[in-house]
Coordinates of C-alpha atoms and ligand atoms in Angstrom, one line a residue:
M1 CA -10.7 -5.0 -4.1
E2 CA -11.9 -8.0 -5.7
D3 CA -11.9 -6.6 -9.0
V4 CA -8.4 -5.4 -8.6
Q5 CA -7.0 -8.9 -7.9
K6 CA -8.9 -10.6 -10.6
A7 CA -7.2 -8.6 -13.3
Q8 CA -5.4 -11.2 -15.0
R9 CA -5.2 -9.4 -18.3
I10 CA -4.5 -5.9 -18.7
L11 CA -4.7 -3.6 -21.5
V12 CA -2.5 -0.2 -21.4
V13 CA -3.1 2.4 -23.9
T14 CA -0.7 5.5 -24.1
S15 CA -0.8 8.2 -26.8
V16 CA 2.5 8.2 -28.2
E17 CA 5.8 5.7 -28.0
P18 CA 7.9 7.4 -25.4
E19 CA 4.9 6.8 -22.7
R20 CA 4.7 3.3 -24.2
E21 CA 8.2 2.6 -23.5
A22 CA 8.2 4.2 -20.0
V23 CA 5.0 1.7 -18.9
L24 CA 7.1 -0.9 -20.5
R25 CA 10.3 -0.2 -18.7
G26 CA 8.0 -0.3 -15.4
I27 CA 6.3 -3.4 -15.7
G28 CA 9.1 -5.6 -17.2
D29 CA 8.6 -8.5 -18.3
D30 CA 5.2 -9.2 -16.9
D31 CA 3.0 -10.9 -19.6
R32 CA -0.4 -10.1 -18.2
F33 CA 0.1 -6.9 -19.9
T34 CA -0.5 -5.8 -23.4
V35 CA 1.0 -2.0 -24.1
R36 CA -0.4 -0.3 -27.2
I37 CA -0.1 3.1 -28.6
G38 CA -3.7 4.9 -29.3
G39 CA -3.1 8.0 -31.0
V40 CA -3.3 11.6 -29.7
G41 CA -6.4 12.9 -29.0
P42 CA -9.9 10.9 -27.9
I43 CA -11.1 10.0 -31.1
A44 CA -7.8 8.0 -32.3
A45 CA -7.8 6.8 -28.8
A46 CA -11.5 5.6 -28.7
A47 CA -11.0 4.1 -32.5
S48 CA -7.7 2.1 -31.4
T49 CA -9.2 1.1 -28.0
A50 CA -12.6 -0.4 -29.5
R51 CA -10.5 -2.4 -32.3
I52 CA -8.1 -4.0 -29.7
L53 CA -10.9 -5.1 -27.4
A54 CA -12.9 -6.5 -30.3
V55 CA -10.6 -8.4 -32.3
E56 CA -7.9 -9.4 -29.7
E57 CA -8.1 -11.5 -26.5
S58 CA -10.3 -10.8 -23.7
F59 CA -9.1 -7.9 -21.1
D60 CA -10.2 -7.6 -17.4
L61 CA -9.3 -4.1 -17.2
V62 CA -8.0 -1.1 -19.5
V63 CA -5.7 1.6 -18.1
C64 CA -5.3 4.8 -20.3
A65 CA -1.6 5.9 -19.1
G66 CA 0.6 8.8 -19.7
I67 CA 1.6 12.2 -19.2
S68 CA -0.4 15.1 -18.7
G69 CA -1.1 18.8 -17.7
G70 CA -1.9 19.5 -13.8
F71 CA -4.1 22.2 -12.4
V72 CA -1.8 24.4 -10.6
G73 CA -2.6 23.9 -6.6
Q74 CA -3.8 20.2 -7.4
A75 CA -1.5 18.5 -9.1
E76 CA 2.5 19.4 -9.2
V77 CA 4.8 18.8 -11.9
G78 CA 6.5 15.3 -11.5
S79 CA 3.1 14.0 -9.5
L80 CA 0.9 11.1 -10.3
V81 CA -3.1 11.4 -10.9
V82 CA -5.4 8.8 -10.8
A83 CA -8.9 9.5 -12.6
S84 CA -11.6 9.3 -9.9
E85 CA -13.6 10.2 -12.9
I86 CA -12.9 10.5 -16.4
V87 CA -14.6 13.7 -18.2
C88 CA -14.8 15.1 -21.6
A89 CA -14.4 18.7 -20.4
D90 CA -15.4 20.4 -24.2
L91 CA -18.2 17.8 -25.3
G92 CA -21.0 20.1 -25.2
A93 CA -22.5 23.3 -26.2
E94 CA -21.5 27.0 -26.3
T95 CA -24.4 29.0 -24.9
A96 CA -24.5 32.9 -24.3
E97 CA -24.9 31.8 -20.4
G98 CA -21.5 29.8 -20.8
F99 CA -20.8 26.0 -21.6
S100 CA -23.2 23.3 -21.6
S101 CA -21.9 19.7 -21.4
L102 CA -23.7 16.7 -23.1
D103 CA -25.3 16.1 -19.7
E104 CA -27.1 19.1 -19.5
L105 CA -28.0 19.1 -22.9
G106 CA -29.6 15.6 -22.7
F107 CA -27.7 13.5 -24.9
G108 CA -25.9 11.4 -22.5
S109 CA -22.9 11.7 -20.5
A110 CA -19.5 13.3 -21.0
S111 CA -18.1 11.6 -18.1
V112 CA -17.3 7.6 -17.4
P113 CA -17.4 6.7 -13.9
V114 CA -14.7 4.9 -12.6
D115 CA -14.7 1.8 -9.7
Q116 CA -13.5 3.8 -6.4
R117 CA -12.3 1.2 -4.6
M118 CA -9.8 0.3 -7.7
V119 CA -8.8 4.0 -7.5
D120 CA -8.1 4.2 -3.8
R121 CA -6.3 1.5 -3.8
V122 CA -4.0 2.2 -6.7
T123 CA -3.5 5.8 -5.3
D124 CA -2.4 4.4 -2.0
A125 CA 0.0 1.8 -3.2
F126 CA 1.2 5.0 -5.3
M127 CA 1.9 6.9 -2.1
K128 CA 3.1 3.9 0.0
A129 CA 5.7 3.3 -2.5
G130 CA 6.8 7.2 -1.7
L131 CA 5.2 8.7 -5.1
P132 CA 3.5 11.9 -4.9
A133 CA 0.1 11.1 -6.0
R134 CA -3.7 11.8 -5.8
K135 CA -6.9 10.9 -7.0
G136 CA -9.1 13.5 -8.7
P137 CA -11.2 14.2 -11.8
V138 CA -9.0 14.1 -15.0
L139 CA -10.2 16.2 -17.9
T140 CA -10.0 15.2 -21.8
L141 CA -9.9 17.8 -24.2
S142 CA -9.2 17.7 -27.5
T143 CA -7.3 21.2 -27.6
V144 CA -4.7 21.5 -24.9
T145 CA -5.4 24.4 -22.5
G146 CA -3.0 27.3 -23.6
T147 CA -3.9 30.6 -21.9
A148 CA -4.5 31.2 -17.9
E149 CA -8.1 32.2 -18.8
T150 CA -9.0 29.0 -20.1
A151 CA -7.4 27.2 -17.3
L152 CA -9.4 29.4 -15.1
E153 CA -12.4 28.7 -16.7
L154 CA -12.1 24.9 -16.6
S155 CA -11.3 25.2 -12.9
R156 CA -14.3 27.1 -12.4
R157 CA -16.6 24.7 -14.3
M158 CA -15.1 21.5 -13.0
P159 CA -14.0 22.0 -9.5
G160 CA -11.3 19.8 -8.3
A161 CA -10.1 19.1 -11.6
A162 CA -6.6 17.7 -11.2
A163 CA -5.2 17.1 -14.7
E164 CA -6.0 17.5 -18.2
A165 CA -4.9 14.9 -21.3
M166 CA -6.4 14.2 -24.6
E167 CA -7.3 10.6 -24.4
G168 CA -8.8 9.8 -21.6
Y169 CA -12.6 10.1 -22.2
G170 CA -12.1 8.2 -25.6
V171 CA -10.2 5.2 -24.0
A172 CA -12.8 5.2 -21.1
V173 CA -16.0 5.1 -23.7
A174 CA -14.4 2.3 -25.7
A175 CA -13.8 0.1 -22.4
Q176 CA -17.2 1.0 -21.2
D177 CA -18.9 0.0 -24.5
A178 CA -17.1 -3.6 -24.2
G179 CA -18.0 -3.8 -20.5
V180 CA -14.5 -3.7 -19.1
P181 CA -13.5 -1.4 -16.1
V182 CA -11.2 1.4 -16.7
L183 CA -8.6 3.6 -15.1
E184 CA -6.7 6.5 -16.0
I185 CA -3.2 7.3 -14.6
R186 CA -1.4 10.4 -15.2
A187 CA 2.3 11.5 -15.1
V188 CA 2.2 15.6 -14.6
S189 CA 4.6 17.0 -17.1
N190 CA 3.6 20.7 -17.0
A191 CA 1.4 23.0 -15.4
I192 CA -2.0 24.1 -17.2
G193 CA -1.8 27.3 -18.4
P194 CA -0.2 29.8 -20.7
R195 CA 1.6 27.4 -23.5
D196 CA 5.2 26.9 -23.3
K197 CA 6.4 23.5 -24.3
S198 CA 10.1 24.3 -23.4
A199 CA 8.8 24.4 -19.9
W200 CA 7.1 20.8 -20.2
R201 CA 9.6 18.1 -17.5
I202 CA 8.7 15.4 -19.8
K203 CA 11.8 13.2 -18.8
D204 CA 10.4 13.8 -15.3
A205 CA 7.2 13.0 -16.0
L206 CA 8.1 9.7 -17.9
A207 CA 10.4 8.8 -14.9
A208 CA 7.3 8.9 -12.8
L209 CA 5.1 7.2 -15.2
E210 CA 7.8 4.3 -15.3
A211 CA 7.8 4.4 -11.5
A212 CA 3.7 4.2 -11.4
S213 CA 3.8 1.2 -13.8
S214 CA 6.0 -0.6 -11.5
V215 CA 3.7 -0.2 -8.8
L216 CA 0.6 -1.2 -10.8
R217 CA 2.3 -4.3 -11.6
E218 CA 2.4 -5.0 -7.9
V219 CA -0.8 -3.8 -6.9
L220 CA -2.7 -5.8 -9.6
R221 CA -1.1 -9.3 -8.8
Ligands
LIG301 O1 8.6 15.4 -27.1 C1 8.5 14.5 -26.3 O2 9.6 13.8 -25.9 C2 7.5 13.9 -25.9 C3 7.4 12.4 -25.0 C4 6.1 12.0 -24.3 C5 4.9 12.9 -24.7 C6 4.9 13.6 -25.4 C7 3.9 14.3 -25.7 O3 3.7 15.4 -26.2 C8 2.5 13.6 -25.1 C9 1.2 14.2 -25.5 C10 0.3 13.7 -24.8 O4 0.2 14.5 -23.3 C11 -0.6 14.9 -23.0 N1 -0.7 16.3 -22.5 C12 0.4 16.4 -21.6 N2 0.3 17.7 -21.0 C13 -0.6 18.1 -21.6 C14 -1.5 19.4 -21.3 O5 -1.1 20.1 -20.8 N3 -3.0 19.2 -21.8 C15 -3.6 18.0 -22.3 N4 -2.7 17.2 -22.6 C16 -1.3 17.1 -22.2 C17 -1.9 14.5 -24.1 O6 -2.5 13.5 -23.4 C18 -1.0 14.1 -25.2 O7 -1.3 13.2 -26.1 C19 6.1 14.2 -26.4

């Protein structure tokens, strides 16, 4: 648990302003936290995070936070997911036999590991606070899944995947490159599958993100 307790300066990266505002409402006036918008998608998120880590003060922990899709049967709308692994699910090559990941191609890794003690501690704290939460792999995709077929294919390729969003891997690679531990925390706004943005429960997810940020402030004390 030492990693968590020693985190004195925490950088939180969200993709858009409403997520940033939700995090700020949750953490209140705690000046250990710097909360920034990194943009939508892994490339903007990586570039923003790398710049902040290179030119600003030093940080002990980077947290990628925001709303996300949840895999049906794994993470319900309104619940929280703490990434046990941050995986870029579309970084690789399409082959006649199916998708080959960066790892399978021998070009590095499409997955950034996360400190499992920190993941457990944060997930437990959310649950103790009465927030529905679980840990599990969170996928990063440049293209939001919009069909049942793609959702099924992702679940087949990544058994146990809990959520998908668009920034985690970018933030995580920048943090990893700077030697700073990383967490990804997602509040589920929609089920992954056929695209219907009118069904996204963004308000509920932002409320869950705010509550999670309030607990995070306490657990990192
Ligand atoms: O319209 C709004 O009021 C609003 C408020 C807060 C956030 C948004 C977004 O659209 C955020 C985009 C952000 O959300 C992630 N996300 C959410 N669901 C999914 C999904 O099913 N698959 C992939 N990504 C998802 C993603 O990280 C985007 O950056 C709107």
